[in-house]
PDB file of C-alpha atoms in Angstrom:
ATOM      1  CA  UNK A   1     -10.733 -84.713  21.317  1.00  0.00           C
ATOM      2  CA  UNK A   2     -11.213 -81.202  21.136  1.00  0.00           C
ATOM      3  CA  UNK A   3     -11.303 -80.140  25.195  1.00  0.00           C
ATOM      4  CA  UNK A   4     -15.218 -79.215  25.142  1.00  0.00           C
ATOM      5  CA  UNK A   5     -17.195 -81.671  26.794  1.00  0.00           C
ATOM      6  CA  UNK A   6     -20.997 -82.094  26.688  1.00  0.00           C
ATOM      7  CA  UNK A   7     -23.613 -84.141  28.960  1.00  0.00           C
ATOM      8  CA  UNK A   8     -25.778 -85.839  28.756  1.00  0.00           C
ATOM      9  CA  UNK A   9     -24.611 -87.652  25.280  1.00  0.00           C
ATOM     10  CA  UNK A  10     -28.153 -88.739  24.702  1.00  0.00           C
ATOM     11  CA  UNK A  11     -31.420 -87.271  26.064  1.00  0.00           C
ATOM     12  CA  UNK A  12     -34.784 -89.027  25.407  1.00  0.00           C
ATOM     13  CA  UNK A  13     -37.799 -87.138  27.114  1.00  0.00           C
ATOM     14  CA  UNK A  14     -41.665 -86.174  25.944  1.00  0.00           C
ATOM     15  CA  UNK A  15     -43.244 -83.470  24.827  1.00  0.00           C
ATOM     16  CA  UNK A  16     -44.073 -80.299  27.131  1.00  0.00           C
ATOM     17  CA  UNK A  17     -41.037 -81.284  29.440  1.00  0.00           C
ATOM     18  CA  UNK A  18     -37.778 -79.486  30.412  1.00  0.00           C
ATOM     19  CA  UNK A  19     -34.092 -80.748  29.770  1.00  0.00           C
ATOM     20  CA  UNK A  20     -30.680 -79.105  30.384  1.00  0.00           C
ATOM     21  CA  UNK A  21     -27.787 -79.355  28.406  1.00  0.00           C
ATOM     22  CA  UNK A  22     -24.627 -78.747  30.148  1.00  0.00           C
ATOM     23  CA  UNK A  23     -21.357 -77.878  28.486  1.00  0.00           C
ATOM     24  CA  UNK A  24     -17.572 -77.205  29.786  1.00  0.00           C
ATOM     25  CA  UNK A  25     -15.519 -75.131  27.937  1.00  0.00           C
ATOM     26  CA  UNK A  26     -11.433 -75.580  26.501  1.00  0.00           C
ATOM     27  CA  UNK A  27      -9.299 -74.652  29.412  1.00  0.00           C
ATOM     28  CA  UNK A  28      -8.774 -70.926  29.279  1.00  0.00           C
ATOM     29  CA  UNK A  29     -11.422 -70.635  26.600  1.00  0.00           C
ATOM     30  CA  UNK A  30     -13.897 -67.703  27.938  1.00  0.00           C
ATOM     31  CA  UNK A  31     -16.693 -67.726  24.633  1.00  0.00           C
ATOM     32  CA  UNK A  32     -19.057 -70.196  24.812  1.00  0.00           C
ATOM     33  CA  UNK A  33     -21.462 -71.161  21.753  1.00  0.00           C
ATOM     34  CA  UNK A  34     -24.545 -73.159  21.249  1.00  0.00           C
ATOM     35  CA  UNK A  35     -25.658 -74.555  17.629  1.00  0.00           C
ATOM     36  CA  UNK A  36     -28.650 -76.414  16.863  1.00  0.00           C
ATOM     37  CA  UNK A  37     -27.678 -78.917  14.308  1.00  0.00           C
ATOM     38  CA  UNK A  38     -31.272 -80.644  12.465  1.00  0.00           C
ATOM     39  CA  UNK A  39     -31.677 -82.557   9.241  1.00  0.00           C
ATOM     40  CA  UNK A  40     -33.982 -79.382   7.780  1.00  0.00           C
ATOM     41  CA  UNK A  41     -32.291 -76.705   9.277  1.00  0.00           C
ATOM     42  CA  UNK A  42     -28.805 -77.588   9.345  1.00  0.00           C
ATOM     43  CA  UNK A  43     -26.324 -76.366  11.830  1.00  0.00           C
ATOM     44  CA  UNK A  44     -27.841 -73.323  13.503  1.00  0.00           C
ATOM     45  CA  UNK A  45     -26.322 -70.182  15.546  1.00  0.00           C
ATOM     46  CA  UNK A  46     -28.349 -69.959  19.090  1.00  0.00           C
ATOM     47  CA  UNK A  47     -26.927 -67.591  21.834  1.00  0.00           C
ATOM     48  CA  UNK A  48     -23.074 -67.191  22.739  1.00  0.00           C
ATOM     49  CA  UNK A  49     -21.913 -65.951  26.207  1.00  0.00           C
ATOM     50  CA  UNK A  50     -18.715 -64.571  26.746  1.00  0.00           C
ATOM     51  CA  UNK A  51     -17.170 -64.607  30.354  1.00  0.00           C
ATOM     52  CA  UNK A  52     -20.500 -64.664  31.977  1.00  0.00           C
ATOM     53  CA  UNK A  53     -22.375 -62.551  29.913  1.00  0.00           C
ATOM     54  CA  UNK A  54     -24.407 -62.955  26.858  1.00  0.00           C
ATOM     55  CA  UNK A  55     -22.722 -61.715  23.879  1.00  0.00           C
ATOM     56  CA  UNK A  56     -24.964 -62.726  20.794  1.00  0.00           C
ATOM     57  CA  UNK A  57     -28.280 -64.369  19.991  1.00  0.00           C
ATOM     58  CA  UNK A  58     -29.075 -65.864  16.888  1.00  0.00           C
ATOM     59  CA  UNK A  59     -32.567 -67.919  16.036  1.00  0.00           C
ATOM     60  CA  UNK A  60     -32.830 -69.069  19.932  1.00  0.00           C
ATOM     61  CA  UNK A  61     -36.902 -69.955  20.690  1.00  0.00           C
ATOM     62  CA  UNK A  62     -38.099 -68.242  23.720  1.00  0.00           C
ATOM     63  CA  UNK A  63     -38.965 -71.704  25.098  1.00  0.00           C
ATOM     64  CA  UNK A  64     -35.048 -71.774  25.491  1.00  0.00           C
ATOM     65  CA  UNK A  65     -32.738 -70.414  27.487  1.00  0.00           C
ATOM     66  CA  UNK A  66     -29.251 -70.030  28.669  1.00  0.00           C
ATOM     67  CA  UNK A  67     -26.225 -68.988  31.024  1.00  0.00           C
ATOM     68  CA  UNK A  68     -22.885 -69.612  31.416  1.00  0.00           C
ATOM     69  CA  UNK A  69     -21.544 -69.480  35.464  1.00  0.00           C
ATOM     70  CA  UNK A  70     -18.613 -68.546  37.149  1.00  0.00           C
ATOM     71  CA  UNK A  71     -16.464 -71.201  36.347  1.00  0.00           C
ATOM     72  CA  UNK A  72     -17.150 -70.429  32.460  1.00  0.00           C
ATOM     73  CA  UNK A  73     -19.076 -73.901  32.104  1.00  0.00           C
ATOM     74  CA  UNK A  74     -22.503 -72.839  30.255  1.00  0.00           C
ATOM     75  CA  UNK A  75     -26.427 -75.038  30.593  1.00  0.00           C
ATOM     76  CA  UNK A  76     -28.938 -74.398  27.751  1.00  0.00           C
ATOM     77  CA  UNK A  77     -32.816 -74.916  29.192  1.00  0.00           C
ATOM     78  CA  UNK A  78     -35.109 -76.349  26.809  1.00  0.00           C
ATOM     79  CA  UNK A  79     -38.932 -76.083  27.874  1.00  0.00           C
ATOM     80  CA  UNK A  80     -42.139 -77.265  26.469  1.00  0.00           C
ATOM     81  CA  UNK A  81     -40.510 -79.451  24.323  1.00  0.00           C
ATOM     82  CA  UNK A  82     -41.910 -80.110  21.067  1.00  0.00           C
ATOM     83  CA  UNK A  83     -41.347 -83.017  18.542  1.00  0.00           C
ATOM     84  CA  UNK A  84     -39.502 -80.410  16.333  1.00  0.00           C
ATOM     85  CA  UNK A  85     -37.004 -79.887  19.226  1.00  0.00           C
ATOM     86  CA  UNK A  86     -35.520 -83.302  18.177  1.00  0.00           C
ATOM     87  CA  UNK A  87     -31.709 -82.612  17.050  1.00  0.00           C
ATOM     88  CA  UNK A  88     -27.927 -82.065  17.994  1.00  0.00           C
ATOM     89  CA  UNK A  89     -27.346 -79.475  20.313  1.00  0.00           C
ATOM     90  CA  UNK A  90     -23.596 -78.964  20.258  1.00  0.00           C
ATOM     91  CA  UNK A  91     -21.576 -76.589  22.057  1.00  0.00           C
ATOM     92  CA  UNK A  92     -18.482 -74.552  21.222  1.00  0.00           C
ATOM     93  CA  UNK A  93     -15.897 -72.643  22.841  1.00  0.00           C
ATOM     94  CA  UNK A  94     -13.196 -69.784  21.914  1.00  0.00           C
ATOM     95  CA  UNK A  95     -10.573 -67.489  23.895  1.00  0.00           C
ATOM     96  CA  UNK A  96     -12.459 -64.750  22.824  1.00  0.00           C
ATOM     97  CA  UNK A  97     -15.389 -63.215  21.935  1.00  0.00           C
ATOM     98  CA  UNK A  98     -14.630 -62.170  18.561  1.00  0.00           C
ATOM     99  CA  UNK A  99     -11.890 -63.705  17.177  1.00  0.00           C
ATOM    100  CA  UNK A 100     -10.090 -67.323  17.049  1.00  0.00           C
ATOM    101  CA  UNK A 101     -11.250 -70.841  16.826  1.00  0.00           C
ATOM    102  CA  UNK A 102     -14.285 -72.420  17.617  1.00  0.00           C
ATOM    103  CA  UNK A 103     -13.665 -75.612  18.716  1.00  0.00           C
ATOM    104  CA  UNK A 104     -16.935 -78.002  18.580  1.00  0.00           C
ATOM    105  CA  UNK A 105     -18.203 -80.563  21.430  1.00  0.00           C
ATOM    106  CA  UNK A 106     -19.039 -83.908  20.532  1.00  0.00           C
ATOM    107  CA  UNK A 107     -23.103 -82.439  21.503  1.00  0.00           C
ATOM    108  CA  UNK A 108     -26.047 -84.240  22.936  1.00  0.00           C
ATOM    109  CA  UNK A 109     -28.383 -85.845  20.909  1.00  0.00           C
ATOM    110  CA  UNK A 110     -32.097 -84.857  21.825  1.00  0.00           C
ATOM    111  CA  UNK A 111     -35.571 -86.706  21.069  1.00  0.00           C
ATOM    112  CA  UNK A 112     -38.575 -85.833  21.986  1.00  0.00           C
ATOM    113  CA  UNK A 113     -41.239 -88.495  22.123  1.00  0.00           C
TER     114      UNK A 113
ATOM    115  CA  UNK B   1     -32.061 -66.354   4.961  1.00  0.00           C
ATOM    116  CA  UNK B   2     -29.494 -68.542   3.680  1.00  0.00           C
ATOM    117  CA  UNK B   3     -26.724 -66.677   3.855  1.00  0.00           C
ATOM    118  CA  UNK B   4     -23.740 -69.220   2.685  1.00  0.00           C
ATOM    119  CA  UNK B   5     -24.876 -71.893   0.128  1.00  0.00           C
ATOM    120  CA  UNK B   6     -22.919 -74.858  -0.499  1.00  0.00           C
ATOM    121  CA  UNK B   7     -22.735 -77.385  -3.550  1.00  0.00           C
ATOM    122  CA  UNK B   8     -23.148 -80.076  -4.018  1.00  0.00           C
ATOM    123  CA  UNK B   9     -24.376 -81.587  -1.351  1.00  0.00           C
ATOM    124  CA  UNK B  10     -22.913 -85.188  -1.995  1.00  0.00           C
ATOM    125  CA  UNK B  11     -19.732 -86.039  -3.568  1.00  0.00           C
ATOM    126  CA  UNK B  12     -18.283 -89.484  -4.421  1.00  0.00           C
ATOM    127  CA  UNK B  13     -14.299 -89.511  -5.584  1.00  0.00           C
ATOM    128  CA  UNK B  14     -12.139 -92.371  -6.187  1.00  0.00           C
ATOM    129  CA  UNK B  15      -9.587 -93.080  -3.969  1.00  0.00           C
ATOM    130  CA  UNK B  16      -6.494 -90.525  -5.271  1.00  0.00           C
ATOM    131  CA  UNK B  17      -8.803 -88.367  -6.838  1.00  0.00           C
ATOM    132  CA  UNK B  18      -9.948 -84.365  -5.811  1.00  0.00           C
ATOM    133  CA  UNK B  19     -12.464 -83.208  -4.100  1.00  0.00           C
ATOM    134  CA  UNK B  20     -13.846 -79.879  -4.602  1.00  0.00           C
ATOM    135  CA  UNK B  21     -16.791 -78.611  -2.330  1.00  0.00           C
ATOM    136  CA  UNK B  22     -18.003 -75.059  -3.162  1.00  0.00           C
ATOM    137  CA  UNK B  23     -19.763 -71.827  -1.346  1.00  0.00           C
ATOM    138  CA  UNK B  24     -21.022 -68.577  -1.649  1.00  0.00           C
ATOM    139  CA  UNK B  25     -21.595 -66.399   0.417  1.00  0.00           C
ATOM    140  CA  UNK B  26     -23.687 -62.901   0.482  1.00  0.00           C
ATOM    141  CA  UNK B  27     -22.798 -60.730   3.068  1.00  0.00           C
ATOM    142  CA  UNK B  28     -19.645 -58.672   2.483  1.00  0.00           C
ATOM    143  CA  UNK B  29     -19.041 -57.861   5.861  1.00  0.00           C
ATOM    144  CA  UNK B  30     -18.096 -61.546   6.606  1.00  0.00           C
ATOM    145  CA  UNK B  31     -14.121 -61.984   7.528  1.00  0.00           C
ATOM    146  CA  UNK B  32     -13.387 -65.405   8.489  1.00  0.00           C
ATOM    147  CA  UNK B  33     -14.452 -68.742   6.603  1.00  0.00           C
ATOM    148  CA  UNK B  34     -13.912 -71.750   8.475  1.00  0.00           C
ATOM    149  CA  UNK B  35     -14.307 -75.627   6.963  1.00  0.00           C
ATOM    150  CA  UNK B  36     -15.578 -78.091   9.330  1.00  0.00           C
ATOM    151  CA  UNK B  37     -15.288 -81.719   9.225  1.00  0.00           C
ATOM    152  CA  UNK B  38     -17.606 -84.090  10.628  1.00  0.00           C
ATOM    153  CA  UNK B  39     -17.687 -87.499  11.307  1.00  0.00           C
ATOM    154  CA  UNK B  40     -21.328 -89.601  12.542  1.00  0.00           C
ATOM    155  CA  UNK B  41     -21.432 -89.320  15.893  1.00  0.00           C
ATOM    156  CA  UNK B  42     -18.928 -86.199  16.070  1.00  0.00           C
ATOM    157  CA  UNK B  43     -18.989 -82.448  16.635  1.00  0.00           C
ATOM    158  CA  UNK B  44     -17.553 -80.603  13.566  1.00  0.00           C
ATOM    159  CA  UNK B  45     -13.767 -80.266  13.780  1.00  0.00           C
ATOM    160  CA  UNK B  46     -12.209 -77.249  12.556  1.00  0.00           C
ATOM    161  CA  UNK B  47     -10.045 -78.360   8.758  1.00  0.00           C
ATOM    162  CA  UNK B  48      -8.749 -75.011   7.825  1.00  0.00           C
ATOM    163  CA  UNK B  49      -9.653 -71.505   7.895  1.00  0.00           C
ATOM    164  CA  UNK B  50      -8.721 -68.275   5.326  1.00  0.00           C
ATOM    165  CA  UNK B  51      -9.718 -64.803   5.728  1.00  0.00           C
ATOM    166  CA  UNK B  52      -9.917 -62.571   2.513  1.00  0.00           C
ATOM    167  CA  UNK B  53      -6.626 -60.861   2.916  1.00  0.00           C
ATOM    168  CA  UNK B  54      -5.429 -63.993   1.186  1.00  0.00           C
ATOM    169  CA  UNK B  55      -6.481 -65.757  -2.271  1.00  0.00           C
ATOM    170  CA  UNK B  56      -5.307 -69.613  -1.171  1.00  0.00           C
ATOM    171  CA  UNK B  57      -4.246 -71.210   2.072  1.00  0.00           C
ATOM    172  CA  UNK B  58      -3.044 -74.904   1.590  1.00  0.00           C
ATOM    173  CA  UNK B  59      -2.407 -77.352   4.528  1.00  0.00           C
ATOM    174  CA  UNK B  60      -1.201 -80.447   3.744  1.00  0.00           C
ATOM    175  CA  UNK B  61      -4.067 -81.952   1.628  1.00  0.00           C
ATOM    176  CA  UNK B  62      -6.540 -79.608   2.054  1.00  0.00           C
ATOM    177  CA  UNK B  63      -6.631 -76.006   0.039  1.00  0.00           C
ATOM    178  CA  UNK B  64      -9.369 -73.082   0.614  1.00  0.00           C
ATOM    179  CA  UNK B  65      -9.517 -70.994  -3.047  1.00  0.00           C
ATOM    180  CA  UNK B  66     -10.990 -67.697  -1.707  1.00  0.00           C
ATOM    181  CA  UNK B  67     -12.378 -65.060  -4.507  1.00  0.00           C
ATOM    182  CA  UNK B  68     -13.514 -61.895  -2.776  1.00  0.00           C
ATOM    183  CA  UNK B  69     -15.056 -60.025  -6.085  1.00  0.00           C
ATOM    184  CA  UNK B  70     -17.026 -63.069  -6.749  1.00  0.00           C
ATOM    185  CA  UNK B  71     -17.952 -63.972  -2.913  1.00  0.00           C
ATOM    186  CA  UNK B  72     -17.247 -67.433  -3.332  1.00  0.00           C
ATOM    187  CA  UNK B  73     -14.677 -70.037  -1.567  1.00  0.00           C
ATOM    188  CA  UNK B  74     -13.945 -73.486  -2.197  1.00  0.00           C
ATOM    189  CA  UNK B  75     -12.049 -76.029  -0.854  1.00  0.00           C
ATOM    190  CA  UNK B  76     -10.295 -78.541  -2.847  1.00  0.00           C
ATOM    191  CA  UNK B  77      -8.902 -82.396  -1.160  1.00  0.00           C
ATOM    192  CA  UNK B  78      -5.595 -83.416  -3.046  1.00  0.00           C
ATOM    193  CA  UNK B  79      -5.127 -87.438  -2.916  1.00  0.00           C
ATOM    194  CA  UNK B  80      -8.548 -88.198  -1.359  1.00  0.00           C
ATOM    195  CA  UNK B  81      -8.167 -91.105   1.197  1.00  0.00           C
ATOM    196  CA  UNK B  82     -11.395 -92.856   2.336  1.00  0.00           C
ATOM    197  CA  UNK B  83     -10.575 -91.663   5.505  1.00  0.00           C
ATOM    198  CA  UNK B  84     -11.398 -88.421   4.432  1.00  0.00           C
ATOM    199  CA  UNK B  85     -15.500 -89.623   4.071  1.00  0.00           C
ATOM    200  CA  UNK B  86     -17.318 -87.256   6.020  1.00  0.00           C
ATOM    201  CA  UNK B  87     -19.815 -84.360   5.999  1.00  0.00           C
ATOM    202  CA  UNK B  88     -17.615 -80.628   4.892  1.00  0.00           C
ATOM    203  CA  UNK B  89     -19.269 -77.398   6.264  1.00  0.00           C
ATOM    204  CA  UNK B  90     -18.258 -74.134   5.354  1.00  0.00           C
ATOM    205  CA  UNK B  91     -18.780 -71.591   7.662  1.00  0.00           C
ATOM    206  CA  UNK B  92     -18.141 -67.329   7.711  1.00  0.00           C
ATOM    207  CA  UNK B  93     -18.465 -65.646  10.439  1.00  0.00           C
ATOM    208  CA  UNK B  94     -18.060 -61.250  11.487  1.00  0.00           C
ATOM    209  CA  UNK B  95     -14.987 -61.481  13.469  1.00  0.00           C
ATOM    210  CA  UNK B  96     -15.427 -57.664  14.043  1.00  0.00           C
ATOM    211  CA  UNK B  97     -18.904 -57.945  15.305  1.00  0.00           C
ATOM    212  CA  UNK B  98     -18.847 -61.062  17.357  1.00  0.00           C
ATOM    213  CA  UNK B  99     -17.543 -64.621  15.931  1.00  0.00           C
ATOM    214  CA  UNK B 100     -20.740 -66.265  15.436  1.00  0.00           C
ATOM    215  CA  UNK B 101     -20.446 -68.985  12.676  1.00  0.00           C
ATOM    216  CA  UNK B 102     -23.361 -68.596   9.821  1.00  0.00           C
ATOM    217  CA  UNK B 103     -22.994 -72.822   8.472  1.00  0.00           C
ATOM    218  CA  UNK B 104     -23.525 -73.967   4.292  1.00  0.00           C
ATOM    219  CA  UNK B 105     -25.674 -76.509   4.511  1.00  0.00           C
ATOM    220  CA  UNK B 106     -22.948 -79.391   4.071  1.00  0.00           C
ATOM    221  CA  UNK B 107     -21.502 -81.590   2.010  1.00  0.00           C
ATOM    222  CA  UNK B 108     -21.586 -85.075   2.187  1.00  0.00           C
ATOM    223  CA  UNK B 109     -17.872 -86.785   0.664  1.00  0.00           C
ATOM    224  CA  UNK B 110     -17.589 -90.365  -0.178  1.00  0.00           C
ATOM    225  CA  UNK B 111     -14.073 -91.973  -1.220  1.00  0.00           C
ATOM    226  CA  UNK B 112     -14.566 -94.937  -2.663  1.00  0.00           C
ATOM    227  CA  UNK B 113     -11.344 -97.227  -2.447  1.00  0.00           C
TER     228      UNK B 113
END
């Protein structure tokens, strides 16, 4: 168990809606990741916030969003789903923003219909 | 862009045997390469990590083979258990510049008892 937690562990919706994926950091870990992980694309870089504040975006759609709160737990919007949306979304967390261990979620599982 | 490459992308070893799993990379300015294990059903879990100040790092089983001139990093299973049957990613990341992890593609390992 690596301290990250992720819900929901599955998410089943159509096409043109709008999920959120929530995710709670380590205790006393401040970075917070998001990856995409798909059978094509692999495991993919999105957006990482660090204390609050977005730190570094990789290939993250404009359809999706996110933001990490106060209490350092982070939600990643999805809108307008599309059937391509359809993979692992995992989350990460680190002490810091640069350096140190990134230590994985056990991610939500997303399929669009 | 694909900026680490991993081969191959499935192994099958004999119980007791090694397991090598092998990356490049391209951009020089990366300073930390992670493995990740992963199990169905699981978020990647961190195996061992190097940066390039180093040639080898060996824990336990597991040893990373880093070669800065050639770019390249590899890491090697000793006494493979079928325990050890999971999907390897290698990873790099620019600790300097934000720790954002840049993923190979994986490798999927097979023991066979």
């Amino acid at each position: 168990d690596s301290g990250v937690t992720q819900t929901p562990k599955h998410l089943i919706t159509a096409t043109g809606q709008r999920v959120t994926l929530r995710c709670s950091p380590r205790s006393g870990d401040l970075s917070v990741y998001w990856y995409q992980q798909s059978l094509d694309q692999g495991l993919q870089f999105l957006i990482q916030y660090y204390n609050g504040e977005e730190r570094a975006k990789g290939n993250i759609l404009e359809r999706f969003s996110a933001q990490q709160f106060p209490d350092l737990h982070s939600e990643l919007n999805l809108s307008s789903l599309e059937l391509g949306d359809s993979a692992l979304y995992f989350c990460a967390s680190s002490v810091s923003s640069r350096v140190g261990t990134q230590y994985f979620g056990p991610g939500t599982r997303l399929t669009v219909l | 862009q694909q900026q680490v490459k991993q081969s191959p992308q499935s192994l099958i070893v004999q119980k007791g045997g090694i397991s090598i799993i092998n990356c490049a990379y391209e951009n020089t300015a990366f300073d930390y390469f992670p493995w990740y294990q992963q199990f169905p059903g699981k978020g990647p879990a961190l195996l061992i990590a190097i940066r390039p100040d180093v040639s080898e790092k060996k824990e336990g089983r597991f040893t990373i083979s880093f070669n800065k001139s050639a770019k390249q990093f590899s890491l090697h299973i000793m006494d493979s258990q079928p325990g050890d049957s999971a999907t390897y990613f290698c990873a790099a990341s620019k600790e300097t510049s934000g720790s954002r992890l840049t993923f190979g593609e994986g490798t999927q390992l097979t023991v066979n008892p």
